[in-house]
Coordinates of C-alpha atoms in Angstrom, one line a residue:
Chain A
M22 CA 0.0 0.0 0.0
F23 CA 2.7 2.4 0.9
G24 CA 4.8 1.4 -2.1
E25 CA 2.3 2.8 -4.5
R26 CA 3.8 6.2 -4.7
G27 CA 7.1 4.7 -5.7
Q28 CA 8.8 5.5 -2.3
T29 CA 10.7 3.0 -0.2
A30 CA 8.4 1.3 2.4
P31 CA 10.0 2.7 5.6
K32 CA 10.2 6.2 4.4
A33 CA 6.7 6.2 3.1
A34 CA 5.5 4.6 6.4
K35 CA 7.3 7.4 8.3
E36 CA 5.7 10.0 6.1
A37 CA 2.3 8.5 6.7
R38 CA 3.0 8.5 10.4
D39 CA 4.1 12.1 10.3
V40 CA 0.9 13.0 8.5
Q41 CA -1.1 11.1 11.0
K42 CA 0.6 12.5 14.1
P43 CA -0.8 16.0 14.2
R44 CA -4.2 14.5 13.5
V45 CA -3.9 12.1 16.4
R46 CA -2.6 14.9 18.6
E47 CA -5.5 17.1 17.4
R48 CA -8.0 14.4 18.2
A49 CA -6.3 13.7 21.6
R50 CA -6.3 17.4 22.4
G51 CA -9.9 17.7 21.2
R52 CA -10.9 14.7 23.2
G53 CA -9.1 16.1 26.2
R54 CA -10.7 19.4 26.0
H55 CA -14.1 17.8 25.5
C56 CA -13.4 15.7 28.6
S57 CA -12.4 18.7 30.6
V58 CA -15.6 20.5 29.6
T59 CA -18.1 17.9 30.4
G60 CA -16.1 15.8 32.9
T61 CA -15.6 18.6 35.4
P62 CA -19.3 19.3 36.3
L63 CA -19.8 15.6 36.6
L64 CA -16.8 15.2 38.8
L65 CA -18.0 18.1 40.9
C66 CA -21.4 16.5 41.2
C67 CA -19.8 13.2 42.3
Y68 CA -17.8 15.1 44.8
L69 CA -20.8 16.9 46.3
A70 CA -22.8 13.7 46.4
Y71 CA -19.9 12.0 48.2
L72 CA -19.8 14.9 50.8
A73 CA -23.6 14.6 51.3
L74 CA -23.3 10.9 51.9
G75 CA -20.6 11.5 54.5
T76 CA -22.6 14.2 56.1
S77 CA -25.7 12.1 56.6
V78 CA -23.9 9.1 57.8
F79 CA -21.8 10.9 60.4
Q80 CA -24.8 12.8 61.6
A81 CA -26.7 9.6 61.9
L82 CA -24.0 7.8 63.8
E83 CA -22.8 10.5 66.1
S84 CA -25.7 12.8 67.0
S85 CA -27.7 10.1 68.5
A86 CA -24.8 9.1 70.7
A87 CA -24.3 12.7 71.8
R88 CA -28.0 13.0 72.5
D89 CA -27.9 10.0 74.7
S90 CA -25.0 11.4 76.7
K91 CA -26.7 14.8 76.9
E92 CA -29.8 13.2 78.5
L93 CA -27.6 12.3 81.4
E94 CA -26.4 15.9 81.8
P95 CA -28.7 17.1 84.6
E96 CA -27.6 14.1 86.7
N97 CA -24.0 14.9 85.8
W98 CA -24.2 18.4 87.1
A99 CA -25.9 17.2 90.2
S100 CA -23.2 14.8 91.0
L101 CA -20.6 17.5 90.3
L102 CA -22.2 19.7 92.8
N103 CA -21.5 17.0 95.4
Y104 CA -17.9 17.8 95.0
T105 CA -18.3 21.2 96.8
C106 CA -16.0 20.1 99.6
L107 CA -13.1 19.1 97.4
D108 CA -9.5 18.0 98.2
S109 CA -6.7 17.7 95.7
P110 CA -7.3 14.1 94.5
A111 CA -11.0 14.8 94.1
L112 CA -10.1 17.9 92.2
D113 CA -8.0 15.9 89.8
R114 CA -10.8 13.4 89.4
L115 CA -13.2 16.2 88.6
I116 CA -10.9 17.7 86.1
R117 CA -10.5 14.3 84.4
D118 CA -14.2 13.9 84.2
I119 CA -14.6 17.4 82.7
I120 CA -12.0 16.7 80.1
Q121 CA -13.5 13.3 79.2
Q122 CA -16.9 14.9 78.8
Y123 CA -15.4 17.7 76.7
K124 CA -13.6 15.3 74.4
R125 CA -16.7 13.3 73.9
G126 CA -18.5 16.5 72.9
V127 CA -21.0 16.3 75.8
I128 CA -20.2 19.7 77.3
F129 CA -19.2 22.6 75.2
P130 CA -17.6 26.0 75.8
S131 CA -20.6 28.2 76.6
N132 CA -23.0 27.2 73.9
T133 CA -21.3 26.1 70.7
T134 CA -22.8 26.8 67.3
S135 CA -24.2 24.1 65.1
M136 CA -20.8 23.8 63.4
G137 CA -19.3 22.4 66.6
R138 CA -21.7 19.6 67.0
W139 CA -22.9 16.8 64.9
E140 CA -25.7 18.8 63.2
L141 CA -25.9 19.1 59.4
A142 CA -23.4 21.9 59.2
G143 CA -21.0 20.3 61.6
S144 CA -21.1 16.9 59.9
F145 CA -20.7 18.5 56.5
F146 CA -17.7 20.5 57.7
F147 CA -16.3 17.3 59.2
S148 CA -16.6 15.4 55.9
V149 CA -14.9 18.2 54.1
S150 CA -12.1 18.4 56.6
T151 CA -11.7 14.6 56.3
I152 CA -11.4 14.1 52.6
T153 CA -9.4 17.2 52.0
T154 CA -7.1 15.8 54.7
I155 CA -7.3 19.1 56.5
G156 CA -8.5 17.3 59.7
Y157 CA -9.3 20.2 62.1
G158 CA -10.2 17.8 64.9
N159 CA -12.4 20.3 66.7
L160 CA -15.0 17.6 66.0
S161 CA -14.0 14.0 65.7
P162 CA -15.9 10.7 65.8
Q163 CA -16.2 9.0 69.2
T164 CA -18.2 6.0 68.4
M165 CA -16.5 2.9 67.0
G166 CA -19.0 2.8 64.1
A167 CA -18.3 6.3 63.0
R168 CA -14.6 5.8 63.2
L169 CA -14.7 2.7 61.0
F170 CA -16.9 4.6 58.6
C171 CA -14.5 7.5 58.7
I172 CA -11.6 5.2 57.7
F173 CA -13.4 3.9 54.6
F174 CA -14.9 7.3 53.8
A175 CA -11.4 8.7 53.7
L176 CA -10.0 5.8 51.7
L177 CA -12.3 6.6 48.9
G178 CA -12.7 10.3 49.5
I179 CA -9.1 11.3 49.5
P180 CA -8.4 10.0 46.0
L181 CA -11.7 11.5 44.8
N182 CA -10.6 14.8 46.3
L183 CA -7.2 14.5 44.6
V184 CA -8.8 13.8 41.3
L185 CA -11.1 16.8 41.6
L186 CA -8.3 19.1 42.6
N187 CA -6.2 17.9 39.8
R188 CA -9.0 18.6 37.4
L189 CA -9.7 22.0 38.8
G190 CA -6.0 22.8 38.6
R191 CA -5.8 21.9 35.0
L192 CA -8.9 23.9 34.3
M193 CA -7.4 27.0 35.8
L194 CA -4.1 26.3 34.0
S195 CA -6.0 26.1 30.7
W196 CA -7.7 29.4 31.4
V197 CA -4.4 31.0 32.0
Q198 CA -2.9 29.4 28.9
R199 CA -5.8 30.5 26.7
W200 CA -5.4 34.0 28.0
A201 CA -1.7 33.8 27.4
L202 CA -2.4 32.8 23.8
W203 CA -4.7 35.7 23.3
L204 CA -2.1 38.0 24.9
G205 CA 0.5 36.5 22.7
G206 CA -1.6 37.2 19.6
A207 CA -2.0 40.8 20.7
Q208 CA 1.6 41.3 21.8
K209 CA 3.2 39.0 19.2
N210 CA 5.6 37.6 21.7
Q211 CA 4.6 34.2 23.1
A212 CA 7.2 33.8 25.8
R213 CA 6.6 37.2 27.3
A214 CA 2.8 36.7 27.1
R215 CA 3.3 33.5 29.1
W216 CA 5.2 35.3 31.7
Y217 CA 2.6 38.0 31.9
A218 CA -0.2 35.5 32.2
G219 CA 1.6 33.5 34.7
S220 CA 2.5 36.3 37.0
F221 CA -1.0 37.8 36.7
A222 CA -2.5 34.4 37.6
F223 CA -0.1 34.0 40.5
F224 CA -0.7 37.4 42.0
S225 CA -4.4 37.4 41.5
G226 CA -4.6 34.0 43.1
L227 CA -2.5 35.2 45.9
L228 CA -4.8 38.2 46.4
L229 CA -8.0 36.2 46.1
F230 CA -7.1 33.3 48.2
F231 CA -4.6 34.6 50.8
L232 CA -4.8 38.4 51.1
L233 CA -8.5 39.1 50.9
P234 CA -10.1 36.3 52.9
P235 CA -8.5 37.3 56.2
I236 CA -10.4 40.6 55.9
L237 CA -13.6 38.7 55.6
F238 CA -12.6 36.5 58.6
S239 CA -11.7 39.4 60.8
S240 CA -15.1 41.0 60.2
M241 CA -17.0 37.8 60.6
E242 CA -15.0 36.1 63.3
G243 CA -13.3 38.9 65.1
W244 CA -9.8 37.6 64.5
S245 CA -6.9 39.9 63.8
Y246 CA -5.6 40.0 60.2
E247 CA -2.6 38.0 61.2
E248 CA -4.8 35.3 62.7
G249 CA -7.0 35.3 59.7
F250 CA -4.0 34.9 57.4
Y251 CA -2.6 32.1 59.7
Y252 CA -5.9 30.3 59.5
S253 CA -6.1 30.7 55.7
F254 CA -2.6 29.3 55.2
I255 CA -3.0 26.4 57.7
T256 CA -6.3 25.5 56.0
L257 CA -5.3 25.7 52.4
S258 CA -2.0 23.8 53.0
T259 CA -4.2 21.1 54.6
V260 CA -2.2 21.1 57.8
G261 CA -5.4 22.1 59.7
F262 CA -4.5 22.4 63.3
G263 CA -8.0 23.3 64.4
D264 CA -6.9 26.0 66.8
Y265 CA -8.8 28.4 64.6
V266 CA -12.0 27.2 62.9
I267 CA -14.6 29.4 61.3
G268 CA -18.2 29.5 62.5
M269 CA -17.5 28.4 66.0
D270 CA -18.3 31.5 68.0
P271 CA -21.7 31.2 69.6
N272 CA -22.0 35.0 70.2
R273 CA -21.9 35.8 66.5
K274 CA -24.6 35.5 63.8
Y275 CA -23.2 34.1 60.6
P276 CA -25.1 34.8 57.3
V277 CA -26.2 31.9 55.3
W278 CA -23.8 32.5 52.4
Y279 CA -20.8 32.6 54.7
K280 CA -20.1 28.8 55.0
N281 CA -20.8 28.1 51.4
I282 CA -18.4 30.8 50.3
V283 CA -15.8 29.5 52.6
S284 CA -16.2 25.9 51.2
M285 CA -15.8 27.2 47.7
W286 CA -12.7 29.2 48.8
I287 CA -11.2 26.0 50.4
L288 CA -11.7 24.0 47.2
F289 CA -10.4 26.6 44.7
G290 CA -7.7 27.8 47.0
M291 CA -6.4 24.3 47.4
A292 CA -6.5 23.7 43.7
W293 CA -4.6 27.0 43.0
L294 CA -2.0 26.3 45.7
A295 CA -1.4 22.8 44.3
L296 CA -1.0 24.2 40.8
I297 CA 1.5 26.8 42.0
I298 CA 3.5 24.1 43.9
N299 CA 3.4 21.8 40.9
L300 CA 4.7 24.6 38.6
V301 CA 7.4 25.5 41.1
I302 CA 8.5 21.8 41.4
S303 CA 8.6 21.4 37.6
L304 CA 10.6 24.5 37.3
L305 CA 13.0 23.2 39.9
E306 CA 13.3 19.9 38.3
S307 CA 14.0 21.3 34.8
S308 CA 16.5 23.8 36.2
T309 CA 20.1 22.8 35.3
V310 CA 21.3 24.5 38.5
L311 CA 19.7 21.9 40.8
C312 CA 20.2 18.7 38.9
P313 CA 22.9 18.6 36.2
C314 CA 21.2 15.6 34.5
S315 CA 18.1 17.6 33.6
Q316 CA 19.1 17.9 30.0
R317 CA 17.8 14.4 29.6
Y318 CA 14.4 15.2 31.1
P319 CA 11.7 16.4 28.8
C320 CA 11.5 20.1 28.6
R321 CA 8.7 21.3 30.8
T322 CA 7.0 24.2 29.1
W323 CA 3.4 24.8 29.6
G324 CA 2.4 23.8 26.1
S325 CA 4.2 20.5 26.1
T326 CA 2.9 19.6 29.6
E327 CA -0.6 19.9 28.3
D328 CA 0.2 17.7 25.3
T329 CA 2.0 15.0 27.3
N330 CA -0.8 15.0 29.9
H331 CA -3.4 14.3 27.2
H332 CA -1.2 11.6 25.7
R333 CA -0.3 10.0 28.9
S334 CA -3.8 10.2 30.4
K335 CA -4.6 7.2 28.2
I336 CA -2.2 5.2 30.2
I337 CA -2.8 6.5 33.7
H338 CA -6.5 6.7 34.0
L339 CA -6.6 9.8 36.1
Chain B
M4 CA 0.4 14.8 47.6
T5 CA 1.9 16.1 44.4
R6 CA 3.4 13.4 42.2
A7 CA 5.9 14.7 39.8
M8 CA 7.4 11.6 38.3
A9 CA 10.5 12.5 36.3
G10 CA 12.6 10.3 34.1
S11 CA 13.5 7.0 35.5
G12 CA 16.7 6.2 33.7
I13 CA 19.4 8.3 35.4
Y14 CA 19.8 6.5 38.7
D15 CA 23.2 7.9 39.6
C16 CA 22.2 11.5 39.4
R17 CA 19.0 10.7 41.2
G18 CA 21.0 8.8 43.8
S19 CA 23.1 11.8 44.8
W20 CA 20.2 14.2 44.5
T21 CA 18.2 11.9 46.8
L22 CA 20.9 11.9 49.4
T23 CA 21.2 15.7 49.3
L24 CA 17.4 15.9 49.5
L25 CA 17.4 13.6 52.5
L26 CA 20.0 15.6 54.4
G27 CA 18.3 18.8 53.6
Y28 CA 15.0 17.4 54.8
L29 CA 16.5 16.2 58.1
F30 CA 18.3 19.5 58.6
Y31 CA 15.0 21.4 57.9
L32 CA 13.2 19.4 60.5
L33 CA 15.9 19.9 63.1
L34 CA 15.9 23.6 62.4
G35 CA 12.2 23.8 62.8
A36 CA 12.3 21.9 66.0
A37 CA 14.8 24.3 67.5
I38 CA 13.0 27.4 66.5
F39 CA 9.5 26.2 67.6
Q40 CA 11.0 25.3 71.0
L41 CA 12.6 28.7 71.2
L42 CA 9.4 30.5 70.4
E43 CA 6.8 28.5 72.3
K44 CA 8.4 27.0 75.4
Q45 CA 8.2 30.2 77.5
A46 CA 4.6 30.9 76.6
E47 CA 3.7 27.4 77.6
A48 CA 5.4 27.7 81.0
Q49 CA 3.4 30.9 81.6
S50 CA 0.1 29.2 80.7
R51 CA 0.9 26.3 83.0
N52 CA 1.7 28.6 85.9
Q53 CA -1.4 30.6 85.3
F54 CA -3.5 27.4 85.4
Q55 CA -1.8 26.3 88.7
V56 CA -2.8 29.7 90.2
E57 CA -6.4 29.1 89.0
K58 CA -6.4 25.7 90.6
L59 CA -5.1 27.1 93.9
R60 CA -7.7 29.8 93.9
F61 CA -10.4 27.2 93.3
L62 CA -9.2 25.1 96.2
E63 CA -9.3 28.1 98.5
N64 CA -12.9 28.8 97.6
Y65 CA -14.3 25.3 97.4
T66 CA -16.3 25.5 100.6
C67 CA -18.5 28.3 99.2
L68 CA -18.7 26.9 95.7
D69 CA -21.9 27.5 93.7
Q70 CA -22.8 26.3 90.2
Y71 CA -21.7 29.4 88.5
A72 CA -18.3 29.2 89.9
L73 CA -18.1 25.6 88.9
E74 CA -19.2 26.4 85.4
R75 CA -16.6 29.1 85.2
F76 CA -14.0 26.6 86.4
V77 CA -15.1 24.2 83.7
Q78 CA -14.6 26.9 81.0
V79 CA -11.1 27.4 82.4
I80 CA -10.4 23.7 82.1
M81 CA -11.6 23.5 78.5
E82 CA -9.6 26.6 77.5
A83 CA -6.5 25.2 79.0
W84 CA -7.1 21.9 77.2
D85 CA -7.5 23.8 73.9
K86 CA -4.2 25.5 74.5
G87 CA -2.5 22.1 74.9
V88 CA -2.1 22.4 78.7
N89 CA -3.1 19.2 80.3
P90 CA -4.9 20.3 83.5
T91 CA -4.3 17.0 85.4
G92 CA -0.6 17.5 85.2
N93 CA 1.5 19.9 87.1
S94 CA 4.3 22.2 86.1
T95 CA 7.0 19.5 86.4
N96 CA 5.6 17.4 83.6
P97 CA 7.9 17.3 80.5
S98 CA 7.3 20.4 78.4
N99 CA 5.3 20.0 75.2
W100 CA 7.9 22.2 73.6
D101 CA 11.2 20.4 74.5
F102 CA 13.4 19.4 71.7
S103 CA 11.9 15.9 71.0
N104 CA 8.4 17.2 71.0
S105 CA 9.2 20.2 68.9
F106 CA 10.8 17.9 66.4
F107 CA 7.6 15.9 66.4
F108 CA 5.6 19.1 65.9
A109 CA 7.8 20.2 63.0
G110 CA 7.3 16.8 61.4
T111 CA 3.5 17.1 61.7
V112 CA 3.6 20.6 60.1
V113 CA 5.8 19.6 57.2
T114 CA 3.9 16.4 56.4
T115 CA 0.6 18.5 56.7
I116 CA -0.7 16.1 59.3
G117 CA -1.3 18.9 61.8
Y118 CA -2.7 17.2 64.9
G119 CA -3.6 20.5 66.6
N120 CA -3.4 19.3 70.1
L121 CA -0.4 21.5 70.1
S122 CA -0.2 24.6 68.0
P123 CA 1.7 27.8 68.2
S124 CA 0.0 30.3 70.5
T125 CA 2.4 33.2 70.2
E126 CA 2.0 35.5 67.2
A127 CA 5.7 35.1 66.3
G128 CA 5.2 31.3 66.5
Q129 CA 2.3 31.5 64.1
I130 CA 4.1 33.6 61.6
F131 CA 7.1 31.4 61.7
C132 CA 4.9 28.4 61.3
I133 CA 3.5 29.9 58.1
F134 CA 6.9 30.4 56.5
Y135 CA 8.1 27.1 57.8
A136 CA 5.3 25.3 56.2
L137 CA 5.6 27.4 53.0
F138 CA 9.0 26.0 52.3
G139 CA 8.7 22.7 54.2
I140 CA 5.6 21.3 52.5
P141 CA 7.1 21.5 48.9
L142 CA 10.3 20.1 50.3
N143 CA 8.4 17.3 51.9
V144 CA 6.6 16.6 48.6
V145 CA 9.7 16.6 46.5
F146 CA 11.5 14.4 49.0
F147 CA 8.8 11.7 49.0
N148 CA 8.5 11.9 45.2
H149 CA 12.1 11.3 44.6
L150 CA 12.3 8.6 47.2
G151 CA 9.3 6.9 45.7
T152 CA 10.3 7.1 42.1
G153 CA 14.0 6.2 42.8
L154 CA 13.2 3.2 44.8
R155 CA 10.4 2.2 42.4
S156 CA 12.5 2.3 39.3
H157 CA 15.3 0.4 41.0
L158 CA 13.0 -2.3 42.4
A159 CA 10.8 -2.8 39.4
T160 CA 13.5 -2.6 36.7
L161 CA 10.8 -1.3 34.4
E162 CA 12.4 -1.2 31.0
T163 CA 14.2 -4.5 31.2
W164 CA 11.5 -6.6 32.8
G165 CA 9.8 -7.6 29.6
L166 CA 13.0 -8.8 28.1
Q167 CA 14.0 -11.2 30.8
S168 CA 13.5 -14.9 30.9
R169 CA 10.2 -16.2 32.1
R170 CA 11.7 -17.7 35.2
Y171 CA 13.5 -14.5 36.1
Q172 CA 10.2 -12.6 35.8
V173 CA 8.4 -15.0 38.1
V174 CA 11.1 -14.9 40.7
Q175 CA 11.5 -11.2 40.6
T176 CA 7.8 -10.5 40.8
L177 CA 7.2 -12.9 43.6
G178 CA 10.2 -11.5 45.5
L179 CA 8.9 -8.0 45.0
A180 CA 5.4 -9.0 46.3
L181 CA 7.0 -10.6 49.3
F182 CA 9.0 -7.5 50.0
L183 CA 6.0 -5.3 49.7
T184 CA 3.9 -7.5 52.0
L185 CA 6.7 -7.7 54.7
G186 CA 7.3 -4.0 54.5
T187 CA 3.6 -3.2 54.9
F188 CA 3.4 -5.5 57.9
L189 CA 6.5 -4.0 59.5
L190 CA 5.5 -0.4 58.9
L191 CA 1.8 -0.3 58.8
I192 CA 0.5 -3.2 60.9
F193 CA 3.1 -3.7 63.6
P194 CA 3.7 -0.1 64.9
P195 CA 0.0 0.5 65.8
M196 CA 0.2 -2.6 68.0
V197 CA 3.3 -1.1 69.7
F198 CA 1.5 2.3 70.1
S199 CA -1.6 0.6 71.5
H200 CA 0.5 -1.2 74.1
V201 CA 2.5 1.8 75.1
E202 CA -0.5 4.2 75.2
G203 CA -3.0 1.8 76.7
W204 CA -5.3 2.1 73.7
S205 CA -7.2 -0.8 72.1
Y206 CA -5.8 -2.1 68.9
G207 CA -8.8 -0.6 67.0
E208 CA -7.9 2.8 68.4
G209 CA -4.2 2.3 67.6
F210 CA -5.1 1.4 64.0
Y211 CA -7.5 4.4 63.8
F212 CA -4.6 6.6 65.0
A213 CA -2.2 5.1 62.4
F214 CA -4.7 5.6 59.6
I215 CA -5.6 9.2 60.5
T216 CA -1.9 10.0 60.8
L217 CA -0.6 8.3 57.7
S218 CA -3.4 9.7 55.5
T219 CA -2.2 13.1 56.9
I220 CA -5.7 14.0 58.1
G221 CA -4.5 14.2 61.7
F222 CA -7.5 15.1 63.8
G223 CA -5.5 15.1 67.0
D224 CA -8.0 13.2 69.1
Y225 CA -5.4 10.5 69.5
V226 CA -1.8 11.6 69.7
V227 CA 1.1 9.5 70.9
G228 CA 3.1 10.7 73.9
T229 CA 0.5 13.1 75.4
D230 CA -0.7 11.2 78.5
P231 CA 0.8 12.9 81.6
N232 CA 0.3 9.8 83.7
K233 CA 2.7 7.8 81.6
H234 CA 6.4 7.9 81.6
Y235 CA 7.7 7.9 78.1
I236 CA 11.4 7.6 77.2
S237 CA 12.7 11.0 76.2
V238 CA 13.0 10.1 72.5
Y239 CA 9.5 8.5 72.2
R240 CA 8.0 11.3 70.1
S241 CA 11.1 11.5 67.9
L242 CA 10.8 7.8 67.2
A243 CA 7.1 8.3 66.5
A244 CA 8.1 11.1 64.0
V245 CA 10.6 8.7 62.4
W246 CA 7.8 6.1 62.1
I247 CA 5.5 8.7 60.4
I248 CA 8.1 9.6 57.8
L249 CA 9.0 6.0 57.1
G250 CA 5.3 5.1 56.9
L251 CA 4.6 8.0 54.4
A252 CA 7.7 7.0 52.3
W253 CA 6.4 3.5 52.3
L254 CA 3.0 4.6 51.1
A255 CA 4.6 6.7 48.4
L256 CA 6.4 3.5 47.2
V257 CA 3.7 0.9 47.6
L258 CA 0.6 2.8 46.3
P259 CA 1.8 2.8 42.6
L260 CA 4.0 -0.3 42.9
G261 CA 1.3 -2.6 44.4
P262 CA -1.1 -2.5 41.4
M263 CA 1.9 -2.9 39.0
V264 CA 3.0 -6.0 40.8
L265 CA -0.5 -7.4 40.8
H266 CA -0.7 -6.7 37.1
R267 CA 2.5 -8.5 36.4
L268 CA 1.4 -11.5 38.6
M269 CA -1.9 -11.7 36.7
H270 CA 0.0 -11.5 33.4
L271 CA 2.4 -14.3 34.4
W272 CA -0.5 -16.4 35.6
Q273 CA -2.3 -15.9 32.3
L274 CA 0.9 -16.9 30.5
S275 CA 1.3 -20.0 32.6
K276 CA -2.2 -21.2 31.6
D277 CA -1.5 -20.4 27.9
P278 CA 2.3 -20.7 27.4
S279 CA 1.9 -20.5 23.6
S280 CA 0.8 -16.9 23.8
K281 CA 3.3 -14.6 22.1
K282 CA 1.9 -11.5 23.7
G283 CA 4.6 -9.9 25.7
I284 CA 4.1 -7.4 28.5
G285 CA 5.8 -4.4 27.1
P286 CA 6.8 -1.5 29.2
E287 CA 3.9 0.6 27.9
A288 CA 1.2 -1.6 29.3
D289 CA 2.8 -1.4 32.7
G290 CA 1.7 2.1 32.9
L291 CA 4.7 3.2 35.0
S292 CA 7.6 3.2 32.7
H293 CA 6.6 6.4 31.0
P294 CA 7.1 9.1 33.5
T295 CA 3.9 11.0 33.9
K296 CA 3.4 14.4 35.2
L297 CA 0.2 14.2 37.2
H298 CA -1.1 17.5 38.6
I299 CA -2.4 15.8 41.7
A300 CA -2.9 18.3 44.4
I301 CA -1.8 18.2 48.0

């Protein structure tokens, strides 16, 4: 078949392959873009459904146990009152009891908000903190059943979360690249357009996810700006100490949109941060300063990363 | 955790780079431990002393105690607990911010576990924590990636596997499976038993602790080395930190390698049933030999 044009077979075959290659790449890129358009909302729906599942299960498992313990509360307080003539060992015992009840969520500082208990908002927030691996710990499962469920929930949820963040990151990267392309057309200098687009994306992300939210938190939670920034960073990096958690102050009224906005912020902020770190790491790895063998690594420019991703996504189904 | 899998062929360069990375990682943890200790220990001593004063005041007043005073006392207890002060202890308990415990804390920050039973309470400590994590988390990610990919390519001999004799393939795959199983038992099954025994937890609680730790969720409801009634050896928490790092490195190795080994075993089993099949398992079907850049987030 290839010999018809009078060329030698290998050369003709190579020509045919060269002709086919751009078409394959076009198709792959087209398929990739098609995937990233319809796949992302579906993935987002899956993610939300998974969170809803976790919310309902945790609430079911934990709130009934807490309610049972709460029923004993009047008796508890009565027995505590018997301790009015205390000595030191009795004091220690009292303190131990208090801490035990506190850890089990039976007694709360003053009167916690619904975020601090196993209500809908609290369970949802707990599910989010589990699968994003933030793990605040201000609320944690006490019953054996909830703990077991938590393990399996996290086993499936963490990869799901990673996949979603991966997809969101690529989406944001494609927006930046498209904008860079448009800029490049206007400026007629691709490399500089990429730099502009990259810096703009970096700084706008920094502003949107790190510098502005603490202002919101200081007005809603009464934290200082530094505390709000500390909270933002510890949350988005998924360290999640839990020493600062939003929505826990019982003396404040939080508007309805507040928690939803914060959840969106966590999701997109994490995706943006992961993207930045990925880019920094790829820059480091392709830099000849840090590893002299990097000439043998594929060149990591933005365009080729996208191509190689689409090509290799056939092999690694992620 | 970000997975940036670079080329697998250049082991020598990767070897020296891994060593440098390992040393840098260790040095970074030690540096963090020292600085956290410096920043936090004094504030902790102050909190403890304040709580002792509160306790003495309470004891003085106990004969005229009413419910409101008691409730106020309960609030004080809970606040102290949130700050990491264990109210049942006294000031002579080992500090939460001595070197071994600060090392543990630095490890939990850099691996993003973040238990939270202990967290910087001074403003300087919080700001330092931010910058420490800003550089430490990427360092952590790069470290585990290089460890994982280096060990993986060395163990799995990716490009040459398909070209070896059938017997070599079987022996190598079975050996690898045994190695992975032994390592999983040693690093993921055995230590929770040790922790349960030392801490007085049930095995279920120990396993729950191990899972929450190694998945880097880190609620902080169970943390090793925090019971004031137990006497731990001084390097207990440092050993726990070492276990965490080894466990995470093991996960970075096993999670991609495990399916690959299974895939190879299934392929070999198929071939054993149908030895006349000419279909070889090329490196492409393995799915690992082509280094892939996956934008997986933290």
